[in-house]
GROMACS .gro file of C-alpha atoms in nm:
model
  487
    1UNK     CA    1   0.685  -0.637  -0.949
    2UNK     CA    2   0.796  -0.577  -0.593
    3UNK     CA    3   0.764  -0.884  -0.372
    4UNK     CA    4   0.758  -0.903   0.006
    5UNK     CA    5   0.769  -1.178   0.266
    6UNK     CA    6   0.694  -1.236   0.631
    7UNK     CA    7   0.974  -1.257   0.885
    8UNK     CA    8   0.926  -1.634   0.917
    9UNK     CA    9   0.965  -1.678   0.541
   10UNK     CA   10   1.283  -1.468   0.545
   11UNK     CA   11   1.436  -1.651   0.839
   12UNK     CA   12   1.371  -1.990   0.680
   13UNK     CA   13   1.542  -1.875   0.361
   14UNK     CA   14   1.833  -1.731   0.559
   15UNK     CA   15   1.889  -2.060   0.740
   16UNK     CA   16   1.898  -2.248   0.410
   17UNK     CA   17   2.150  -2.002   0.265
   18UNK     CA   18   2.370  -1.987   0.576
   19UNK     CA   19   2.404  -2.364   0.571
   20UNK     CA   20   2.595  -2.325   0.243
   21UNK     CA   21   2.815  -2.030   0.343
   22UNK     CA   22   3.111  -1.980   0.578
   23UNK     CA   23   3.010  -1.856   0.922
   24UNK     CA   24   2.945  -1.483   0.926
   25UNK     CA   25   2.942  -1.444   0.547
   26UNK     CA   26   2.577  -1.345   0.530
   27UNK     CA   27   2.618  -1.077   0.796
   28UNK     CA   28   2.921  -0.938   0.614
   29UNK     CA   29   2.719  -0.911   0.293
   30UNK     CA   30   2.438  -0.729   0.471
   31UNK     CA   31   2.677  -0.496   0.654
   32UNK     CA   32   2.859  -0.405   0.333
   33UNK     CA   33   2.533  -0.303   0.169
   34UNK     CA   34   2.426  -0.109   0.478
   35UNK     CA   35   2.757   0.077   0.497
   36UNK     CA   36   2.737   0.172   0.129
   37UNK     CA   37   2.383   0.304   0.170
   38UNK     CA   38   2.482   0.507   0.476
   39UNK     CA   39   2.787   0.651   0.306
   40UNK     CA   40   2.572   0.759   0.013
   41UNK     CA   41   2.359   0.974   0.244
   42UNK     CA   42   2.650   1.176   0.382
   43UNK     CA   43   2.804   1.471   0.197
   44UNK     CA   44   3.136   1.320   0.298
   45UNK     CA   45   3.207   1.027   0.527
   46UNK     CA   46   3.532   1.162   0.669
   47UNK     CA   47   3.458   1.371   0.977
   48UNK     CA   48   3.085   1.294   0.985
   49UNK     CA   49   2.932   1.206   1.320
   50UNK     CA   50   2.755   0.870   1.331
   51UNK     CA   51   2.559   0.721   1.620
   52UNK     CA   52   2.479   0.350   1.604
   53UNK     CA   53   2.214   0.201   1.834
   54UNK     CA   54   2.295  -0.164   1.890
   55UNK     CA   55   2.047  -0.425   2.007
   56UNK     CA   56   2.095  -0.788   2.102
   57UNK     CA   57   2.004  -0.949   1.770
   58UNK     CA   58   2.184  -1.008   1.446
   59UNK     CA   59   2.086  -0.671   1.307
   60UNK     CA   60   2.287  -0.521   1.593
   61UNK     CA   61   2.582  -0.711   1.446
   62UNK     CA   62   2.497  -0.579   1.098
   63UNK     CA   63   2.494  -0.227   1.239
   64UNK     CA   64   2.828  -0.270   1.416
   65UNK     CA   65   3.008  -0.404   1.109
   66UNK     CA   66   2.863  -0.127   0.892
   67UNK     CA   67   2.965   0.131   1.151
   68UNK     CA   68   3.316  -0.015   1.154
   69UNK     CA   69   3.337   0.040   0.778
   70UNK     CA   70   3.230   0.404   0.820
   71UNK     CA   71   3.480   0.452   1.104
   72UNK     CA   72   3.750   0.309   0.881
   73UNK     CA   73   3.669   0.583   0.629
   74UNK     CA   74   3.714   0.853   0.890
   75UNK     CA   75   3.366   0.891   1.038
   76UNK     CA   76   3.344   0.968   1.409
   77UNK     CA   77   3.133   0.675   1.527
   78UNK     CA   78   2.972   0.635   1.870
   79UNK     CA   79   2.796   0.309   1.955
   80UNK     CA   80   2.533   0.264   2.221
   81UNK     CA   81   2.511  -0.099   2.333
   82UNK     CA   82   2.148  -0.113   2.441
   83UNK     CA   83   2.088  -0.488   2.445
   84UNK     CA   84   2.146  -0.755   2.703
   85UNK     CA   85   2.422  -0.896   2.483
   86UNK     CA   86   2.632  -0.768   2.194
   87UNK     CA   87   2.768  -0.926   1.878
   88UNK     CA   88   3.133  -0.959   1.979
   89UNK     CA   89   3.281  -0.981   1.630
   90UNK     CA   90   3.104  -0.663   1.521
   91UNK     CA   91   3.206  -0.483   1.840
   92UNK     CA   92   3.570  -0.582   1.797
   93UNK     CA   93   3.562  -0.459   1.435
   94UNK     CA   94   3.420  -0.124   1.542
   95UNK     CA   95   3.677  -0.074   1.814
   96UNK     CA   96   3.960  -0.174   1.582
   97UNK     CA   97   3.841   0.090   1.335
   98UNK     CA   98   3.844   0.361   1.601
   99UNK     CA   99   3.478   0.365   1.701
  100UNK     CA  100   3.380   0.454   2.057
  101UNK     CA  101   3.132   0.288   2.294
  102UNK     CA  102   2.905   0.520   2.493
  103UNK     CA  103   2.796   0.469   2.852
  104UNK     CA  104   2.449   0.368   2.974
  105UNK     CA  105   2.140   0.433   2.765
  106UNK     CA  106   1.986   0.665   3.022
  107UNK     CA  107   2.277   0.907   3.030
  108UNK     CA  108   2.258   1.260   2.896
  109UNK     CA  109   2.550   1.165   2.674
  110UNK     CA  110   2.311   0.961   2.460
  111UNK     CA  111   2.088   1.261   2.396
  112UNK     CA  112   2.387   1.478   2.316
  113UNK     CA  113   2.529   1.217   2.080
  114UNK     CA  114   2.195   1.179   1.903
  115UNK     CA  115   2.146   1.553   1.880
  116UNK     CA  116   2.479   1.617   1.710
  117UNK     CA  117   2.488   1.306   1.489
  118UNK     CA  118   2.474   1.353   1.114
  119UNK     CA  119   2.354   0.995   1.080
  120UNK     CA  120   2.189   0.753   1.322
  121UNK     CA  121   2.183   0.380   1.252
  122UNK     CA  122   1.892   0.197   1.415
  123UNK     CA  123   2.010  -0.156   1.489
  124UNK     CA  124   1.795  -0.212   1.798
  125UNK     CA  125   1.534  -0.467   1.689
  126UNK     CA  126   1.523  -0.678   1.373
  127UNK     CA  127   1.261  -0.870   1.182
  128UNK     CA  128   1.184  -1.098   1.476
  129UNK     CA  129   1.048  -0.816   1.689
  130UNK     CA  130   0.675  -0.815   1.768
  131UNK     CA  131   0.463  -0.615   2.008
  132UNK     CA  132   0.564  -0.293   2.184
  133UNK     CA  133   0.928  -0.199   2.231
  134UNK     CA  134   1.061  -0.264   2.577
  135UNK     CA  135   1.288  -0.024   2.762
  136UNK     CA  136   1.537   0.113   2.697
  137UNK     CA  137   1.448   0.064   2.330
  138UNK     CA  138   1.121   0.260   2.348
  139UNK     CA  139   1.292   0.561   2.505
  140UNK     CA  140   1.571   0.544   2.247
  141UNK     CA  141   1.317   0.541   1.965
  142UNK     CA  142   1.165   0.861   2.102
  143UNK     CA  143   1.509   1.022   2.127
  144UNK     CA  144   1.592   0.927   1.768
  145UNK     CA  145   1.262   1.068   1.640
  146UNK     CA  146   1.336   1.401   1.804
  147UNK     CA  147   1.676   1.457   1.641
  148UNK     CA  148   1.767   1.637   1.317
  149UNK     CA  149   2.009   1.375   1.181
  150UNK     CA  150   1.939   1.125   0.903
  151UNK     CA  151   1.800   0.800   1.043
  152UNK     CA  152   1.875   0.466   0.876
  153UNK     CA  153   1.694   0.153   0.993
  154UNK     CA  154   1.863  -0.185   0.968
  155UNK     CA  155   1.627  -0.428   0.789
  156UNK     CA  156   1.314  -0.280   0.955
  157UNK     CA  157   1.257   0.021   1.184
  158UNK     CA  158   1.257  -0.082   1.549
  159UNK     CA  159   0.899  -0.106   1.670
  160UNK     CA  160   0.754  -0.208   1.333
  161UNK     CA  161   0.631  -0.565   1.293
  162UNK     CA  162   0.811  -0.686   0.982
  163UNK     CA  163   0.534  -0.929   0.889
  164UNK     CA  164   0.236  -0.695   0.888
  165UNK     CA  165   0.341  -0.334   0.947
  166UNK     CA  166   0.175  -0.310   1.286
  167UNK     CA  167   0.314  -0.060   1.538
  168UNK     CA  168   0.225  -0.088   1.905
  169UNK     CA  169   0.362   0.215   2.083
  170UNK     CA  170   0.695   0.382   2.012
  171UNK     CA  171   0.878   0.308   1.685
  172UNK     CA  172   1.177   0.454   1.507
  173UNK     CA  173   1.085   0.685   1.219
  174UNK     CA  174   1.349   0.623   0.952
  175UNK     CA  175   1.446   0.828   0.650
  176UNK     CA  176   1.588   0.516   0.486
  177UNK     CA  177   1.536   0.150   0.562
  178UNK     CA  178   1.804  -0.081   0.426
  179UNK     CA  179   1.646  -0.424   0.408
  180UNK     CA  180   1.833  -0.744   0.329
  181UNK     CA  181   1.757  -1.028   0.092
  182UNK     CA  182   1.395  -0.936   0.017
  183UNK     CA  183   1.141  -0.677   0.117
  184UNK     CA  184   0.935  -0.744   0.425
  185UNK     CA  185   0.557  -0.716   0.417
  186UNK     CA  186   0.554  -0.466   0.703
  187UNK     CA  187   0.754  -0.217   0.498
  188UNK     CA  188   0.466  -0.193   0.248
  189UNK     CA  189   0.173  -0.154   0.489
  190UNK     CA  190   0.088   0.136   0.720
  191UNK     CA  191   0.162   0.226   0.986
  192UNK     CA  192   0.492   0.045   0.931
  193UNK     CA  193   0.534   0.183   0.580
  194UNK     CA  194   0.503   0.535   0.717
  195UNK     CA  195   0.787   0.468   0.961
  196UNK     CA  196   1.020   0.322   0.697
  197UNK     CA  197   1.096   0.614   0.466
  198UNK     CA  198   1.262   0.509   0.143
  199UNK     CA  199   1.323   0.133   0.128
  200UNK     CA  200   1.650   0.014  -0.027
  201UNK     CA  201   1.694  -0.357  -0.092
  202UNK     CA  202   2.038  -0.517  -0.056
  203UNK     CA  203   2.078  -0.847  -0.239
  204UNK     CA  204   2.248  -1.104  -0.014
  205UNK     CA  205   2.168  -1.411  -0.224
  206UNK     CA  206   1.835  -1.520  -0.072
  207UNK     CA  207   1.651  -1.541  -0.405
  208UNK     CA  208   1.677  -1.918  -0.472
  209UNK     CA  209   1.561  -1.998  -0.119
  210UNK     CA  210   1.252  -1.777  -0.102
  211UNK     CA  211   0.900  -1.927  -0.117
  212UNK     CA  212   0.592  -1.783  -0.285
  213UNK     CA  213   0.538  -1.418  -0.201
  214UNK     CA  214   0.336  -1.309   0.099
  215UNK     CA  215   0.230  -0.987  -0.077
  216UNK     CA  216   0.322  -0.811  -0.401
  217UNK     CA  217   0.316  -0.452  -0.527
  218UNK     CA  218   0.280  -0.349  -0.889
  219UNK     CA  219   0.526  -0.115  -1.063
  220UNK     CA  220   0.483   0.112  -1.366
  221UNK     CA  221   0.600  -0.168  -1.594
  222UNK     CA  222   0.354  -0.416  -1.446
  223UNK     CA  223   0.060  -0.181  -1.487
  224UNK     CA  224   0.165  -0.084  -1.839
  225UNK     CA  225   0.169  -0.452  -1.930
  226UNK     CA  226  -0.179  -0.512  -1.788
  227UNK     CA  227  -0.364  -0.209  -1.922
  228UNK     CA  228  -0.566  -0.275  -2.239
  229UNK     CA  229  -0.461  -0.073  -2.544
  230UNK     CA  230  -0.687  -0.005  -2.842
  231UNK     CA  231  -0.579  -0.166  -3.168
  232UNK     CA  232  -0.654  -0.091  -3.532
  233UNK     CA  233  -0.976  -0.292  -3.517
  234UNK     CA  234  -1.098  -0.142  -3.190
  235UNK     CA  235  -1.437   0.018  -3.151
  236UNK     CA  236  -1.619   0.146  -2.845
  237UNK     CA  237  -1.760  -0.198  -2.768
  238UNK     CA  238  -1.425  -0.373  -2.795
  239UNK     CA  239  -1.275  -0.110  -2.564
  240UNK     CA  240  -1.551  -0.172  -2.313
  241UNK     CA  241  -1.886  -0.025  -2.217
  242UNK     CA  242  -1.928   0.044  -1.847
  243UNK     CA  243  -2.265   0.095  -1.687
  244UNK     CA  244  -2.282   0.327  -1.386
  245UNK     CA  245  -2.561   0.333  -1.131
  246UNK     CA  246  -2.472   0.609  -0.888
  247UNK     CA  247  -2.600   0.931  -0.739
  248UNK     CA  248  -2.935   1.030  -0.602
  249UNK     CA  249  -3.122   1.341  -0.502
  250UNK     CA  250  -2.889   1.392  -0.205
  251UNK     CA  251  -2.550   1.313  -0.365
  252UNK     CA  252  -2.575   1.411  -0.729
  253UNK     CA  253  -2.203   1.484  -0.745
  254UNK     CA  254  -2.118   1.118  -0.683
  255UNK     CA  255  -2.266   1.032  -1.022
  256UNK     CA  256  -2.063   1.307  -1.191
  257UNK     CA  257  -1.736   1.196  -1.028
  258UNK     CA  258  -1.790   0.827  -1.101
  259UNK     CA  259  -1.860   0.902  -1.467
  260UNK     CA  260  -1.552   1.128  -1.471
  261UNK     CA  261  -1.331   0.842  -1.348
  262UNK     CA  262  -1.467   0.609  -1.614
  263UNK     CA  263  -1.438   0.852  -1.905
  264UNK     CA  264  -1.096   0.987  -1.809
  265UNK     CA  265  -0.956   0.635  -1.768
  266UNK     CA  266  -1.047   0.541  -2.124
  267UNK     CA  267  -1.386   0.370  -2.132
  268UNK     CA  268  -1.513   0.299  -2.482
  269UNK     CA  269  -1.854   0.417  -2.368
  270UNK     CA  270  -2.018   0.511  -2.041
  271UNK     CA  271  -2.386   0.436  -1.991
  272UNK     CA  272  -2.525   0.617  -1.690
  273UNK     CA  273  -2.852   0.509  -1.526
  274UNK     CA  274  -3.011   0.715  -1.252
  275UNK     CA  275  -3.297   0.935  -1.146
  276UNK     CA  276  -3.373   1.280  -1.287
  277UNK     CA  277  -3.151   1.503  -1.075
  278UNK     CA  278  -2.819   1.313  -1.100
  279UNK     CA  279  -2.893   1.226  -1.464
  280UNK     CA  280  -2.926   1.596  -1.541
  281UNK     CA  281  -2.598   1.671  -1.363
  282UNK     CA  282  -2.415   1.401  -1.559
  283UNK     CA  283  -2.565   1.523  -1.888
  284UNK     CA  284  -2.449   1.879  -1.820
  285UNK     CA  285  -2.091   1.778  -1.731
  286UNK     CA  286  -2.036   1.476  -1.955
  287UNK     CA  287  -2.235   1.502  -2.280
  288UNK     CA  288  -2.053   1.195  -2.417
  289UNK     CA  289  -2.221   0.972  -2.157
  290UNK     CA  290  -2.528   0.782  -2.273
  291UNK     CA  291  -2.798   0.843  -2.014
  292UNK     CA  292  -3.102   0.643  -1.911
  293UNK     CA  293  -3.331   0.815  -1.662
  294UNK     CA  294  -3.481   0.563  -1.425
  295UNK     CA  295  -3.816   0.587  -1.256
  296UNK     CA  296  -3.819   0.528  -0.879
  297UNK     CA  297  -3.771   0.158  -0.811
  298UNK     CA  298  -3.697   0.077  -1.176
  299UNK     CA  299  -3.426  -0.173  -1.269
  300UNK     CA  300  -3.165  -0.148  -1.543
  301UNK     CA  301  -3.334  -0.351  -1.817
  302UNK     CA  302  -3.365  -0.043  -2.046
  303UNK     CA  303  -3.002   0.068  -2.014
  304UNK     CA  304  -2.866  -0.123  -2.311
  305UNK     CA  305  -2.551  -0.324  -2.367
  306UNK     CA  306  -2.280  -0.295  -2.101
  307UNK     CA  307  -1.985  -0.518  -2.012
  308UNK     CA  308  -1.947  -0.428  -1.645
  309UNK     CA  309  -2.127  -0.227  -1.380
  310UNK     CA  310  -2.032   0.023  -1.113
  311UNK     CA  311  -2.294   0.031  -0.840
  312UNK     CA  312  -2.339   0.247  -0.536
  313UNK     CA  313  -2.162   0.584  -0.507
  314UNK     CA  314  -2.419   0.830  -0.368
  315UNK     CA  315  -2.704   0.597  -0.463
  316UNK     CA  316  -2.886   0.602  -0.131
  317UNK     CA  317  -3.008   0.311   0.077
  318UNK     CA  318  -3.386   0.332   0.047
  319UNK     CA  319  -3.617   0.081  -0.120
  320UNK     CA  320  -3.566   0.236  -0.464
  321UNK     CA  321  -3.189   0.200  -0.429
  322UNK     CA  322  -3.228  -0.160  -0.316
  323UNK     CA  323  -3.447  -0.239  -0.618
  324UNK     CA  324  -3.196  -0.108  -0.870
  325UNK     CA  325  -2.909  -0.279  -0.684
  326UNK     CA  326  -3.092  -0.611  -0.699
  327UNK     CA  327  -3.146  -0.561  -1.071
  328UNK     CA  328  -2.775  -0.502  -1.137
  329UNK     CA  329  -2.654  -0.785  -0.916
  330UNK     CA  330  -2.900  -1.037  -1.058
  331UNK     CA  331  -2.710  -1.039  -1.386
  332UNK     CA  332  -2.391  -1.224  -1.479
  333UNK     CA  333  -2.169  -0.925  -1.555
  334UNK     CA  334  -1.877  -0.805  -1.340
  335UNK     CA  335  -1.987  -0.554  -1.077
  336UNK     CA  336  -1.786  -0.312  -0.864
  337UNK     CA  337  -1.973  -0.217  -0.545
  338UNK     CA  338  -1.888   0.099  -0.355
  339UNK     CA  339  -2.034   0.325  -0.087
  340UNK     CA  340  -2.412   0.287  -0.054
  341UNK     CA  341  -2.408  -0.046  -0.236
  342UNK     CA  342  -2.189  -0.176   0.046
  343UNK     CA  343  -2.433  -0.046   0.305
  344UNK     CA  344  -2.713  -0.226   0.123
  345UNK     CA  345  -2.505  -0.544   0.112
  346UNK     CA  346  -2.430  -0.519   0.485
  347UNK     CA  347  -2.805  -0.509   0.552
  348UNK     CA  348  -2.883  -0.777   0.293
  349UNK     CA  349  -2.581  -1.014   0.264
  350UNK     CA  350  -2.748  -1.220  -0.009
  351UNK     CA  351  -2.669  -0.938  -0.254
  352UNK     CA  352  -2.306  -1.057  -0.260
  353UNK     CA  353  -2.393  -1.423  -0.313
  354UNK     CA  354  -2.341  -1.435  -0.686
  355UNK     CA  355  -2.131  -1.642  -0.924
  356UNK     CA  356  -2.031  -1.349  -1.145
  357UNK     CA  357  -1.711  -1.149  -1.084
  358UNK     CA  358  -1.758  -0.907  -0.795
  359UNK     CA  359  -1.532  -0.640  -0.645
  360UNK     CA  360  -1.608  -0.446  -0.330
  361UNK     CA  361  -1.424  -0.123  -0.250
  362UNK     CA  362  -1.477  -0.050   0.121
  363UNK     CA  363  -1.291   0.170   0.360
  364UNK     CA  364  -1.240   0.028   0.709
  365UNK     CA  365  -1.578   0.147   0.837
  366UNK     CA  366  -1.767  -0.010   0.548
  367UNK     CA  367  -1.575  -0.335   0.583
  368UNK     CA  368  -1.666  -0.332   0.952
  369UNK     CA  369  -2.034  -0.317   0.863
  370UNK     CA  370  -1.994  -0.601   0.613
  371UNK     CA  371  -1.799  -0.833   0.843
  372UNK     CA  372  -1.895  -0.733   1.196
  373UNK     CA  373  -1.529  -0.674   1.288
  374UNK     CA  374  -1.473  -0.347   1.480
  375UNK     CA  375  -1.330  -0.070   1.266
  376UNK     CA  376  -1.033  -0.015   1.496
  377UNK     CA  377  -0.938  -0.383   1.465
  378UNK     CA  378  -0.946  -0.359   1.085
  379UNK     CA  379  -0.733  -0.046   1.086
  380UNK     CA  380  -0.480  -0.210   1.318
  381UNK     CA  381  -0.447  -0.523   1.100
  382UNK     CA  382  -0.553  -0.422   0.750
  383UNK     CA  383  -0.385  -0.705   0.563
  384UNK     CA  384  -0.532  -0.978   0.780
  385UNK     CA  385  -0.885  -0.843   0.757
  386UNK     CA  386  -0.869  -0.779   0.383
  387UNK     CA  387  -0.766  -1.142   0.335
  388UNK     CA  388  -1.035  -1.269   0.567
  389UNK     CA  389  -1.307  -1.061   0.402
  390UNK     CA  390  -1.211  -1.191   0.058
  391UNK     CA  391  -1.222  -1.545   0.190
  392UNK     CA  392  -1.549  -1.525   0.383
  393UNK     CA  393  -1.742  -1.307   0.136
  394UNK     CA  394  -1.609  -1.481  -0.174
  395UNK     CA  395  -1.532  -1.156  -0.357
  396UNK     CA  396  -1.233  -0.944  -0.454
  397UNK     CA  397  -1.171  -0.682  -0.185
  398UNK     CA  398  -1.013  -0.345  -0.255
  399UNK     CA  399  -0.966  -0.210   0.098
  400UNK     CA  400  -0.913   0.165   0.074
  401UNK     CA  401  -0.704   0.362   0.320
  402UNK     CA  402  -0.356   0.491   0.386
  403UNK     CA  403  -0.242   0.157   0.245
  404UNK     CA  404  -0.480   0.023  -0.019
  405UNK     CA  405  -0.489  -0.357  -0.034
  406UNK     CA  406  -0.639  -0.580  -0.302
  407UNK     CA  407  -0.719  -0.930  -0.175
  408UNK     CA  408  -0.868  -1.224  -0.360
  409UNK     CA  409  -0.896  -1.587  -0.249
  410UNK     CA  410  -0.606  -1.800  -0.369
  411UNK     CA  411  -0.382  -1.512  -0.481
  412UNK     CA  412  -0.125  -1.300  -0.294
  413UNK     CA  413  -0.263  -0.965  -0.178
  414UNK     CA  414  -0.145  -0.668  -0.379
  415UNK     CA  415  -0.036  -0.357  -0.194
  416UNK     CA  416  -0.073  -0.025  -0.373
  417UNK     CA  417   0.226   0.204  -0.326
  418UNK     CA  418   0.112   0.507  -0.529
  419UNK     CA  419  -0.131   0.670  -0.288
  420UNK     CA  420  -0.100   1.007  -0.118
  421UNK     CA  421  -0.268   1.156   0.192
  422UNK     CA  422  -0.420   1.422  -0.035
  423UNK     CA  423  -0.665   1.153  -0.154
  424UNK     CA  424  -0.852   1.199   0.174
  425UNK     CA  425  -1.100   1.424  -0.003
  426UNK     CA  426  -1.470   1.391  -0.086
  427UNK     CA  427  -1.542   1.227  -0.420
  428UNK     CA  428  -1.204   1.069  -0.483
  429UNK     CA  429  -1.345   0.724  -0.404
  430UNK     CA  430  -1.612   0.779  -0.669
  431UNK     CA  431  -1.339   0.847  -0.924
  432UNK     CA  432  -1.169   0.522  -0.822
  433UNK     CA  433  -1.494   0.332  -0.878
  434UNK     CA  434  -1.521   0.476  -1.228
  435UNK     CA  435  -1.166   0.370  -1.313
  436UNK     CA  436  -1.236   0.022  -1.182
  437UNK     CA  437  -1.550  -0.005  -1.392
  438UNK     CA  438  -1.360   0.093  -1.706
  439UNK     CA  439  -1.100  -0.178  -1.650
  440UNK     CA  440  -1.359  -0.446  -1.573
  441UNK     CA  441  -1.550  -0.355  -1.889
  442UNK     CA  442  -1.226  -0.374  -2.089
  443UNK     CA  443  -1.187  -0.738  -1.987
  444UNK     CA  444  -0.944  -0.737  -1.694
  445UNK     CA  445  -1.030  -0.982  -1.419
  446UNK     CA  446  -1.124  -0.845  -1.079
  447UNK     CA  447  -0.778  -0.890  -0.927
  448UNK     CA  448  -0.596  -0.707  -1.206
  449UNK     CA  449  -0.866  -0.445  -1.254
  450UNK     CA  450  -0.873  -0.355  -0.885
  451UNK     CA  451  -0.492  -0.348  -0.861
  452UNK     CA  452  -0.450  -0.130  -1.169
  453UNK     CA  453  -0.735   0.100  -1.070
  454UNK     CA  454  -0.579   0.164  -0.729
  455UNK     CA  455  -0.241   0.225  -0.893
  456UNK     CA  456  -0.374   0.470  -1.154
  457UNK     CA  457  -0.587   0.648  -0.894
  458UNK     CA  458  -0.292   0.699  -0.659
  459UNK     CA  459  -0.059   0.804  -0.941
  460UNK     CA  460  -0.313   1.056  -1.072
  461UNK     CA  461  -0.355   1.199  -0.723
  462UNK     CA  462   0.020   1.250  -0.695
  463UNK     CA  463   0.030   1.429  -1.028
  464UNK     CA  464  -0.272   1.643  -0.941
  465UNK     CA  465  -0.161   1.732  -0.588
  466UNK     CA  466   0.208   1.799  -0.645
  467UNK     CA  467   0.232   1.869  -0.271
  468UNK     CA  468  -0.086   2.076  -0.249
  469UNK     CA  469  -0.455   2.006  -0.178
  470UNK     CA  470  -0.664   1.855  -0.455
  471UNK     CA  471  -1.027   1.795  -0.547
  472UNK     CA  472  -1.173   1.474  -0.685
  473UNK     CA  473  -1.210   1.634  -1.028
  474UNK     CA  474  -0.836   1.707  -1.028
  475UNK     CA  475  -0.765   1.336  -0.987
  476UNK     CA  476  -0.991   1.247  -1.279
  477UNK     CA  477  -0.837   1.516  -1.497
  478UNK     CA  478  -0.485   1.383  -1.428
  479UNK     CA  479  -0.567   1.029  -1.542
  480UNK     CA  480  -0.484   1.082  -1.913
  481UNK     CA  481  -0.140   1.218  -1.818
  482UNK     CA  482  -0.073   0.909  -1.606
  483UNK     CA  483  -0.189   0.681  -1.888
  484UNK     CA  484   0.044   0.855  -2.135
  485UNK     CA  485   0.337   0.809  -1.898
  486UNK     CA  486   0.275   0.433  -1.900
  487UNK     CA  487   0.277   0.389  -2.278
   0.00000   0.00000   0.00000
């Protein structure tokens, strides 16, 4: 499991560790790891051109010491001192190793140095930075982003809030972020995650001093350990029966895609309940699904035994849809609500007031309707609003988007790291709902089911896309391959 912390948590741990170490030892550890990571990116260190952008904080000192190590190995290092002050020990080390200091940050020499550099080290702003970059840092970030060299950020890209991933204006776009001691939350969450490139963690000994995690991210091993596996005594009921109420006369495909996600992710049985047109579409595509055709306004009493429900994709929002939604939510089984079910819940909040396990899977617009918070505010602070929605609504929230977040009261949010922009395609959310229903029916709690569903969904999309456009059906079809890779 990958664990991340806020900048305040990191700084508190650093102070506790530094109190037990000789002065400067922690910075030397960080700089050694940074220098090794930078050297590994260059075909050869000797003769390579390196530009280091140095700010006023400690990460400017980290950058200077790392640059001194590279200069000592024969790199041609130029340093731009952009801050109001400079770490004197790091500067002396760089000069002693043969590094040069450039003139003012506005000079054409800076652009030339950036343009010809094989590697640029961003040591402008560290984990304490919040809000927009001030000048000359903002201009330097733009220069760095317009150069062909490899960009390495020190601890966090300048312009990214380390605690939440927010970016307000210009920010360095790194190919590699070398972060010290522990990952920072902002490296996991867009837009900060998108600015960070590959994240490499350097152990500097913070472990014993770190508190409980701010957020966590599952890995292949974590998901493999959580996924239910059939045993010798398994039957379709032990594996889990998921009931799906989705699709209507307008969006029949939503029913087909939701059932696809459930079947392809390993449901013991799928029971589909819906009106004639979507029921016919499901029957034609998925003959293994057990289908109950509902009359307009009919509830789910005739559907038979299920262990969890998926409610909402393409269902509609008329009185008939409300009646069947009320029927599902009146029971005591786990329910995953998506799409039109969320619109119904926004209009009738009492639908979510239930004691049984409940997961909602909104995108930012749907969460806005549920909470009254403007969509743009949610998109700008996804982690905060996912947490708040889980707390105020009393449900597990799977907030979909460029960074998918699973939040549940009393537990650290889980950040999904397997997604891909190719998932921005019609029907892929329906597939996710089907996967989630399968895992709920198999007995996972809402927190684990939502986290694993997001992980499998993103991993399947990566397999299906392979760098090219995909359809929702491609994601569903890739699920068995992903499951096999986790065994």
